[in-house]
Short mmCIF file of C-alpha atoms in Angstrom, two decimals:
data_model
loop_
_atom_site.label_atom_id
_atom_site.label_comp_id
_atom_site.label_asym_id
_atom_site.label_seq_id
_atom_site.Cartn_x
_atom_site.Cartn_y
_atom_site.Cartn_z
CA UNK A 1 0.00 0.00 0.00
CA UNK A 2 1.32 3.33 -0.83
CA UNK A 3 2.86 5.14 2.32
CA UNK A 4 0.33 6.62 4.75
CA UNK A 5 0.93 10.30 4.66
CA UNK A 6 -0.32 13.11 3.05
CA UNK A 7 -2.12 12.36 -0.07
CA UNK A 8 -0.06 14.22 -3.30
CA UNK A 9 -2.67 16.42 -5.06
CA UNK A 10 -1.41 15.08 -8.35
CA UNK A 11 -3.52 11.86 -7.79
CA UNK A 12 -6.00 10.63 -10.09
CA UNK A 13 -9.94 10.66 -8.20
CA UNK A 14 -9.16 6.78 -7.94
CA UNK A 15 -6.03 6.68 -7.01
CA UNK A 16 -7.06 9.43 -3.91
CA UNK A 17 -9.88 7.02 -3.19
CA UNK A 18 -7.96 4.11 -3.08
CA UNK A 19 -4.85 4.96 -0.89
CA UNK A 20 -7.16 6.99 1.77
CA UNK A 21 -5.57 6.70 4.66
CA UNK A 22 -7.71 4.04 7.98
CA UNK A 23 -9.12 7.59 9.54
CA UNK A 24 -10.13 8.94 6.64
CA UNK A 25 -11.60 6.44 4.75
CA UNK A 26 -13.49 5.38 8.28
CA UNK A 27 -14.87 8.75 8.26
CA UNK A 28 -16.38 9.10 5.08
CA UNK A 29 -18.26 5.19 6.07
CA UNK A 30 -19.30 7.19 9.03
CA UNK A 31 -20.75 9.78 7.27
CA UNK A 32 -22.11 7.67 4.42
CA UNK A 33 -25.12 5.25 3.60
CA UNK A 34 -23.92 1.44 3.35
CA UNK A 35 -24.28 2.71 -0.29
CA UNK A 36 -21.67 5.25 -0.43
CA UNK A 37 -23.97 8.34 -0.67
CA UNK A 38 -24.39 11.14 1.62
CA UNK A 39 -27.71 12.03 3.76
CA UNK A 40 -26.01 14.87 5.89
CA UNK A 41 -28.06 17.28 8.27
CA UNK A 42 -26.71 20.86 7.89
CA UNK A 43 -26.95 22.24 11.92
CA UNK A 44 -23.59 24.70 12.06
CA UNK A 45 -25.18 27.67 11.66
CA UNK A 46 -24.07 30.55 14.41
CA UNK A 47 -25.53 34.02 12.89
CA UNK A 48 -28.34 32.49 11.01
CA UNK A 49 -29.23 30.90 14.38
CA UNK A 50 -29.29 34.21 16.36
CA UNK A 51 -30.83 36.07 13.95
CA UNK A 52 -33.96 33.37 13.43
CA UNK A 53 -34.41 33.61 17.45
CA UNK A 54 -34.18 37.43 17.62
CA UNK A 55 -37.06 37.74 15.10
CA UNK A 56 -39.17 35.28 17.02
CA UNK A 57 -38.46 37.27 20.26
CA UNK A 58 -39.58 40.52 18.32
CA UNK A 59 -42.51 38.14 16.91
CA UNK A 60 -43.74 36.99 20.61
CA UNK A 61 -43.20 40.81 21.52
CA UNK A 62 -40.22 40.16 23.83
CA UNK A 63 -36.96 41.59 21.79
CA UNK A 64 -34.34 40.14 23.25
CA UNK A 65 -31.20 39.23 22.39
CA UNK A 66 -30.80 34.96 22.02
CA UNK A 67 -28.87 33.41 24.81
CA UNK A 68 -26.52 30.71 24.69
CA UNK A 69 -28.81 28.59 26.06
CA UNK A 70 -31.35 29.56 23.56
CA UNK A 71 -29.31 28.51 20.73
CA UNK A 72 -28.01 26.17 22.58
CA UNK A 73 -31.15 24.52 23.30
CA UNK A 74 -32.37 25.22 19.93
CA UNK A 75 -30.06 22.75 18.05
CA UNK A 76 -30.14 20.11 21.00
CA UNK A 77 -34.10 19.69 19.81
CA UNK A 78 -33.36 19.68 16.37
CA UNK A 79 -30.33 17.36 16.46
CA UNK A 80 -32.89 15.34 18.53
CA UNK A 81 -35.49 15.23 16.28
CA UNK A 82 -33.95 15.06 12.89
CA UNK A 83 -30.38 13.50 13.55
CA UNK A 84 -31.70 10.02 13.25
CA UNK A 85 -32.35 10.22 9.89
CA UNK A 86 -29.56 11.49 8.30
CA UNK A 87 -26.06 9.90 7.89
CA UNK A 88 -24.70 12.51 9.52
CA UNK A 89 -24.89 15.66 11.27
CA UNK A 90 -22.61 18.66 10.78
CA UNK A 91 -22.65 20.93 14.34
CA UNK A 92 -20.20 23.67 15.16
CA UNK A 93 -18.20 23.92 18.55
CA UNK A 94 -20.14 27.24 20.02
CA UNK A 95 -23.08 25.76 20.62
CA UNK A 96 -23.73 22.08 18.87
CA UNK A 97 -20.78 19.79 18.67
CA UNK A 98 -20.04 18.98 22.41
CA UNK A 99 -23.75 19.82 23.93
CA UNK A 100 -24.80 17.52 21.20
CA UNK A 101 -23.09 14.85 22.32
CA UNK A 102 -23.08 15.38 26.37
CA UNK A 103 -26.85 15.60 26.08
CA UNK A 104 -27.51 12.44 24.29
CA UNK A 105 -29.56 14.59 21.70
CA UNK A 106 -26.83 13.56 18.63
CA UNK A 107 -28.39 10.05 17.44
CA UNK A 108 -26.28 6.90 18.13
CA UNK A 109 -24.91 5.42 15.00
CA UNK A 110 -25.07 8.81 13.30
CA UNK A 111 -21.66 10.37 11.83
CA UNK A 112 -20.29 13.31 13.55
CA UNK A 113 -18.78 17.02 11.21
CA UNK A 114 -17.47 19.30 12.65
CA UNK A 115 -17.25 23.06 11.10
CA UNK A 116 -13.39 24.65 12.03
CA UNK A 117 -13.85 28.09 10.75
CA UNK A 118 -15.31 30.72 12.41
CA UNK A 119 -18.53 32.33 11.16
CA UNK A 120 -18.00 35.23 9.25
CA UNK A 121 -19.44 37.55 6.60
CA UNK A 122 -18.66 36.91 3.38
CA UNK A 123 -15.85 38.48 1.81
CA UNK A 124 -13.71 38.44 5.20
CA UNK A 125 -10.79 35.84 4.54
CA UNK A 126 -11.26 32.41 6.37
CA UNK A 127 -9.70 31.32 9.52
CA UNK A 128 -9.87 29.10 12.06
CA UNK A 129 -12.68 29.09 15.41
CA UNK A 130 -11.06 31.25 17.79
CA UNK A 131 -9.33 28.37 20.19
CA UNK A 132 -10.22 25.70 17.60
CA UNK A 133 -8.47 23.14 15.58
CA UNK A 134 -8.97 20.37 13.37
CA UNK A 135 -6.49 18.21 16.49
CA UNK A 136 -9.38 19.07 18.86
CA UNK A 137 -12.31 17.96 15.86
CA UNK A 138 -10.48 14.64 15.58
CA UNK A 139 -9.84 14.11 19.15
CA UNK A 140 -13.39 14.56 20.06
CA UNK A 141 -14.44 11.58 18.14
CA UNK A 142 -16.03 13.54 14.56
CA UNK A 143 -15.44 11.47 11.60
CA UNK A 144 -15.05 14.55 8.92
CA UNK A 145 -14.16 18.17 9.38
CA UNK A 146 -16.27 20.95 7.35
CA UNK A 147 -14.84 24.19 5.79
CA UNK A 148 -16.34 26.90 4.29
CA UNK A 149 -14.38 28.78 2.05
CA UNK A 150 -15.92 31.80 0.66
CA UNK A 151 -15.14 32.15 -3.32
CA UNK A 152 -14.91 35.17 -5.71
CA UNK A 153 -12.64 33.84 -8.13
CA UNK A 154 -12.41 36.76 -10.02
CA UNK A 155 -11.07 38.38 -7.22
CA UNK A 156 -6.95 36.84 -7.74
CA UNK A 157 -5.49 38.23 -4.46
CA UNK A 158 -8.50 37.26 -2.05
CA UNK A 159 -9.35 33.77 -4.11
CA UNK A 160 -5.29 32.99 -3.19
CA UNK A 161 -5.60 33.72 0.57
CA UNK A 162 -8.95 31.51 0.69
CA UNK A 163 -6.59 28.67 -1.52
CA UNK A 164 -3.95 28.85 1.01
CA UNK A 165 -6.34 28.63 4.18
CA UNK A 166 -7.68 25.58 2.16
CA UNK A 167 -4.73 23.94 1.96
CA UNK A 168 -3.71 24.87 5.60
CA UNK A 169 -6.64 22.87 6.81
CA UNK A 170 -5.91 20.14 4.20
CA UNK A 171 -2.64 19.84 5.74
CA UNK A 172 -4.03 19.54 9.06
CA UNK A 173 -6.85 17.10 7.93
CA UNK A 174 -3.78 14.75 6.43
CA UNK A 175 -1.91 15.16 9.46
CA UNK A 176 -4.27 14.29 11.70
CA UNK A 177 -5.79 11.38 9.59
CA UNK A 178 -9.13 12.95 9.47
CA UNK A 179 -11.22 13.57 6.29
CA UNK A 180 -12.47 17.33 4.94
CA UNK A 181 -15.42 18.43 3.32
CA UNK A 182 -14.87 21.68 1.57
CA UNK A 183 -17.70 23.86 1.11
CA UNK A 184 -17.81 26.77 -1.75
CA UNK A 185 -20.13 29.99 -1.12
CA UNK A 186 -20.59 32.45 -3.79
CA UNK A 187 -21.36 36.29 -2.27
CA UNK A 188 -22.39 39.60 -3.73
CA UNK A 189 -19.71 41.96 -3.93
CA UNK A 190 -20.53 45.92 -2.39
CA UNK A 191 -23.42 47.41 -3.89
CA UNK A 192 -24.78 44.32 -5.13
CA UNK A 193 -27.35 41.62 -3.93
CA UNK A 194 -28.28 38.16 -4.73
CA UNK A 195 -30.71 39.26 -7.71
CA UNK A 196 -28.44 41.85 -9.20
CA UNK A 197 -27.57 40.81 -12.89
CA UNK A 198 -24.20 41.03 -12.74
CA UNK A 199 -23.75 38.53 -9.77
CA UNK A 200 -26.52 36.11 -10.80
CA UNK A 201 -24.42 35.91 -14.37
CA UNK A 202 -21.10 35.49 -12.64
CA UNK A 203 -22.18 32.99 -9.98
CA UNK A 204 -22.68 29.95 -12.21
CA UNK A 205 -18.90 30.22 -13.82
CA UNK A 206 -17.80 31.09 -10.07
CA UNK A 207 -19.38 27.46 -8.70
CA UNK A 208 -17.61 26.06 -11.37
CA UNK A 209 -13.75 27.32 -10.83
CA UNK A 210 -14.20 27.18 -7.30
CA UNK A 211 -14.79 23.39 -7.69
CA UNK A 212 -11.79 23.13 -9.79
CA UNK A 213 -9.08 25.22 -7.29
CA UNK A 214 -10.54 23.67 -4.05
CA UNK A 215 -10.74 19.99 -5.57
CA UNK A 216 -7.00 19.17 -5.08
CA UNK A 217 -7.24 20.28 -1.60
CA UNK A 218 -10.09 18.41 -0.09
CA UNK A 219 -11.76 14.81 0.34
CA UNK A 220 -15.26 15.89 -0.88
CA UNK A 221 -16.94 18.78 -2.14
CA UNK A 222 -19.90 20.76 -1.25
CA UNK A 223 -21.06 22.52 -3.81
CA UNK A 224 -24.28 25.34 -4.61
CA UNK A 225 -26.80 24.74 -6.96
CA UNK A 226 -25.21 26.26 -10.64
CA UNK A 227 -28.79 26.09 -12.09
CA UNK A 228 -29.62 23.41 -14.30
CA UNK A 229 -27.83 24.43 -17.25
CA UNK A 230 -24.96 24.50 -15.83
CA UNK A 231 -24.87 21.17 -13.94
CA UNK A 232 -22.42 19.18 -16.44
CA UNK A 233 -19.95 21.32 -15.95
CA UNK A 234 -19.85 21.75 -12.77
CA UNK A 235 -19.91 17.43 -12.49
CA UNK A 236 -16.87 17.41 -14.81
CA UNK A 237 -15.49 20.41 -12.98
CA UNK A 238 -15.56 18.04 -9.56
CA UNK A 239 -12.25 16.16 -9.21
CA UNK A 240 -13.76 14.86 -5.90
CA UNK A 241 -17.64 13.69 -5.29
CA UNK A 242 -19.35 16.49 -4.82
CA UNK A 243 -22.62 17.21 -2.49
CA UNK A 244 -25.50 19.33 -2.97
CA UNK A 245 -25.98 22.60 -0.10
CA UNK A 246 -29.20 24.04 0.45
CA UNK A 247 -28.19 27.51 1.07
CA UNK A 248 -31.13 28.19 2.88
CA UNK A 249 -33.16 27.21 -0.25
CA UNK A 250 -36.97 27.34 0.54
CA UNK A 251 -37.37 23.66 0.77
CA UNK A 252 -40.00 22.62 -2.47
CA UNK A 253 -37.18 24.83 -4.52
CA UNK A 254 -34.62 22.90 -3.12
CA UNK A 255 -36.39 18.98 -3.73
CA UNK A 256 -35.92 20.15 -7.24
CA UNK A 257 -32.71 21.26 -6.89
CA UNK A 258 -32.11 17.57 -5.56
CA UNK A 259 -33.02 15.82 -8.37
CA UNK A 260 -31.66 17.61 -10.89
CA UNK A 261 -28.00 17.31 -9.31
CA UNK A 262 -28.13 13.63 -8.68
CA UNK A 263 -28.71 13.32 -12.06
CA UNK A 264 -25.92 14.93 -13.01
CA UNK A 265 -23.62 12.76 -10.78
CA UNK A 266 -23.73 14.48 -7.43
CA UNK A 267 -23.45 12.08 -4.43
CA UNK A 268 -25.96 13.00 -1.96
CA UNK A 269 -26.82 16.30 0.06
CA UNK A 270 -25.30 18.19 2.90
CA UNK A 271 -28.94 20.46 4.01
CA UNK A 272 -29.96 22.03 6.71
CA UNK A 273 -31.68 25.52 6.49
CA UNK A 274 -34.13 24.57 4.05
CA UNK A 275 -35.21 21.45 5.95
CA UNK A 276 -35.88 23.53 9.72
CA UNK A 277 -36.03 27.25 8.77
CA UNK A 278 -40.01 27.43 9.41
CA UNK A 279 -39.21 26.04 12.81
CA UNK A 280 -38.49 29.70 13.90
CA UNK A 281 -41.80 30.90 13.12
CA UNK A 282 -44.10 28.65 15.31
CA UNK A 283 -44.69 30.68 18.41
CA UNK A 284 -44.96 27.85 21.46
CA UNK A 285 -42.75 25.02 22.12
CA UNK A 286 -45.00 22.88 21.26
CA UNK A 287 -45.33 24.09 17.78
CA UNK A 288 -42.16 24.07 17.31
CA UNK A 289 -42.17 20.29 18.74
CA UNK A 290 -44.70 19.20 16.25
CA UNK A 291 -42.94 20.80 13.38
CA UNK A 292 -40.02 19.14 14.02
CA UNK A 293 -42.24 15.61 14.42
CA UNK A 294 -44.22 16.22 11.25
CA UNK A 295 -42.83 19.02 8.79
CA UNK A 296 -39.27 18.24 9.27
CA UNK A 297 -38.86 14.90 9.33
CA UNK A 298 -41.54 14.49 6.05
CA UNK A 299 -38.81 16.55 4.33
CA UNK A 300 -36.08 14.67 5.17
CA UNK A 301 -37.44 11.37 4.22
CA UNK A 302 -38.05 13.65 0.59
CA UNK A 303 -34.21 13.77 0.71
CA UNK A 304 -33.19 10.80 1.41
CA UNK A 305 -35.67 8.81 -1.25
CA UNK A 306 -34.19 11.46 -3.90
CA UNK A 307 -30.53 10.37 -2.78
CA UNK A 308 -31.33 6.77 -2.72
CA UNK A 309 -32.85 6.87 -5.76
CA UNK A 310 -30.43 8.90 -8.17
CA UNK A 311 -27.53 10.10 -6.05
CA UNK A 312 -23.83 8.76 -7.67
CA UNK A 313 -22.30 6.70 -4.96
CA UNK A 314 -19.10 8.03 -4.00
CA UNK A 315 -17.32 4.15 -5.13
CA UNK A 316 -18.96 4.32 -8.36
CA UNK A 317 -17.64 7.93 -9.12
CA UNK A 318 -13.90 6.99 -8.55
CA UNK A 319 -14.81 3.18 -10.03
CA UNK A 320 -13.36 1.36 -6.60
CA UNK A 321 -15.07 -1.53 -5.20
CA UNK A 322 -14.43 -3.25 -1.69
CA UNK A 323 -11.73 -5.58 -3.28
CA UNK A 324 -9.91 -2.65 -4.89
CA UNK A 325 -9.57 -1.22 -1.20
CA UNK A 326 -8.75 -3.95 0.45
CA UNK A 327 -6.11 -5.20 -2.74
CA UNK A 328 -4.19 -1.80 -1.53
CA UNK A 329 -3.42 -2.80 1.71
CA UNK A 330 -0.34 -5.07 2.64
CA UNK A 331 0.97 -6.78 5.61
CA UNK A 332 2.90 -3.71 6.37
CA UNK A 333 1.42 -0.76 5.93
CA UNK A 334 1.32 0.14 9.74
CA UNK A 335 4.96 0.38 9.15
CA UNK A 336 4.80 3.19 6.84
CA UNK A 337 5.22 0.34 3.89
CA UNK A 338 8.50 -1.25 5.42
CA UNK A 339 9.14 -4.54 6.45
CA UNK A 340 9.67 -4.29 10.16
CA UNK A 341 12.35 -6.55 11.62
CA UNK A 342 10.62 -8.70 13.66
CA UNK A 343 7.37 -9.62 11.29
CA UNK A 344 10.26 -12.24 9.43
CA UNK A 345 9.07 -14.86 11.80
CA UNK A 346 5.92 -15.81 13.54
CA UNK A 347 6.43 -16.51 17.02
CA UNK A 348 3.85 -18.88 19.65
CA UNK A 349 0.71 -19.87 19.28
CA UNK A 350 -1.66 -17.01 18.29
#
C-alpha cells in the first residue's frame, strides 16, 4: 500500500480514493449510507441561528437578544429530532458539537462534522474558530471536518488567501488522519445583492472554478446549486464527489434542486436551512415540537428517497469496489510500507 501520509494532489480521483488513509476512509463510512452516498443534516449555523431567534423574540413581543442557552437549546431539539435520519450531522463547537453529544440529543450510530472556521461575513478571509483546531475535531471523536471557504474567483489576491487557508486545513486534515469536506459559497460583492444581474451571471462560472481550485485540496466537495444548465460542468469540474448545499433554499425549490443534481452525478446532500427554517416561526414550544415531528422529518425522508434513488455513490464515481480497497493494503502498511524486523518470523501460538 502506498505510504500513509499526506495524499499528493497530483492523484488521479481513484487513485485518492484508493490509498485513503484508515481515519479517513473510516470517516467518510461514518458519514455515508452502506451505499456510499451522503444524507447529511446541515446544523452549524451561528448568525443564522441568532438572527432566526431574535425575530421570534420581536414576533412573541419580547426583543431580546438569544442566549446561549437559547441557541443552545435550539439545536439540542433539532439534532434530537432530525439527527436520526440522516447519515450525519454537521454541528459547530459554540453551541452544537459537544452539547450535542453530552446531552444524548446527537443520534447513536449517526456520523459526527465538525465546522473549524469561524462564522464570518462573506468576503472576510477564512480562519480558524477562535481556540479551535482540526487536532481538537479529531480528538473529540467527529469522523469529517467541514470548511467553508468563501469564493470570488475573479477576485486573484483574495481567491489565493482563501486557496492557502484551504490547503492549511488540508494539511491539518492529512496530518491528523481525518477527512475534509470543503464547502464553496458564492457572495455579492458591495453594492450588489443576490438578484443583481451582474452577480446572478457570474455565480454559475464562479461554482464552477471554485470546484476546480478547491478539488486538489479536499476529500469531498460541497457545492451550490449552478442552475440546471450549468450542472455538467460543474460534475466534470468536480475532481472529488461532490454534495449538494441548500443555502437556505426554501425547501420545495430545493427537492428540485435535488433531483436535478443527482442526475448529473452528485453524491448526496449536505442540508440544513431549508429542511428547519419554518421552525423559527411557530410561536410555542410545542409548535415548534410538532414541526419538528411532522414538517421536518416528512422533508427529510423527501431527501433521502431522492438520494437513494439517483444520487452517484461516491465508489462508483472513482470506479473502486471493496476488493480494490482492500487489494491496496499489505501486511505492512502500519509500518509506513517497510518490512519491520521482527514480522520475518511468527512466534507462539496465536
Amino acid at each position: 500500500m502506498a505510504a500513509q501520509t499526506a495524499v499528493k494532489t497530483q492523484q488521479s480521483p481513484r487513485d485518492h480514493f484508493r490509498d485513503l488513509t484508515p481515519g479517513k476512509l473510516i470517516g467518510l463510512k461514518q458519514i455515508t449510507d452502506i451505499n456510499g452516498k451522503f444524507k447529511v443534516f446541515a446544523l452549524d449555523q451561528s448568525n443564522s441561528f441568532k438572527k432566526a431567534i431574535r425575530a421570534l423574540n420581536e414576533k412573541l413581543g419580547t426583543p431580546k437578544e438569544p442566549t446561549y442557552e437559547d441557541i443552545r437549546n435550539a439545536k439540542m431539539e433539532i439534532t434530537t429530532a432530525l439527527s436520526p435520519m440522516a447519515t450525519a450531522t454537521l454541528l459547530d463547537v459554540n453551541f452544537g458539537l459537544r452539547q450535542c453529544i453530552n446531552s444524548g440529543a446527537l443520534a447513536r450510530g449517526v456520523g459526527l462534522i465538525g465546522r473549524v472556521e469561524a462564522s464570518k461575513d462573506a468576503g472576510i478571509p477564512g480562519e480558524y474558530e477562535p481556540g479551535w483546531s482540526v487536532a481538537q475535531i479529531k480528538r473529540m471523536g467527529c469522523s469529517a471536518v467541514k470548511l467553508l471557504v468563501y469564493m470570488d474567483v475573479e477576485d486573484a489576491k483574495y481567491t489565493q488567501n482563501q486557496l492557502k487557508f484551504a490547503k492549511e486545513i488540508f494539511d491539518a486534515c492529512a496530518e491528523h488522519d481525518i477527512l475534509l469536506m470543503t464547502e464553496e459559497l458564492s457572495f455579492p460583492r458591495k453594492g450588489e445583492d443576490k438578484k443583481t444581474p451582474a452577480y446572478v451571471t457570474r455565480r454559475p462560472k464562479n461554482i464552477i472554478e471554485s470546484a476546480k481550485l478547491l478539488g486538489p485540496v479536499t476529500d469531498i466537495l460541497k457545492l451550490e446549486f449552478p442552475g440546471e444548465e450549468n450542472l455538467k460542468a460543474v460534475n466534470d469540474a468536480a475532481i472529488r464527489p461532490w454534495v449538494l448545499l441548500s443555502a437556505g433554499e426554501k425547501f420545495d425549490i430545493f427537492q428540485k434542486q435535488v433531483e436535478s443534481s443527482m442526475k448529473a452525478g452528485s453524491s448526496g446532500t449536505m442540508a440544513g436551512r431549508a429542511i428547519f427554517n419554518e421552525y423559527f416561526e411557530q410561536t410555542t414550544p410545542e409548535a415548534r415540537h410538532k414541526f419538528l415531528e411532522t414538517t421536518g422529518k416528512q422533508r427529510m425522508q423527501v431527501l433521502t428517497d431522492l438520494v437513494d434513488k439517483y444520487a452517484q455513490s461516491v465508489w462508483a464515481r472513482v470506479g473502486l469496489t471493496p476488493k480494490d480497497l482492500a487489494a491496496a493494503v499489505d501486511s505492512h502498511w502500519y509500518a509506513d510500507g517497510k518490512v519491520v524486523a521482527s514480522s520475518s518470523a511468527v512466534h507462539g501460538e496465536y
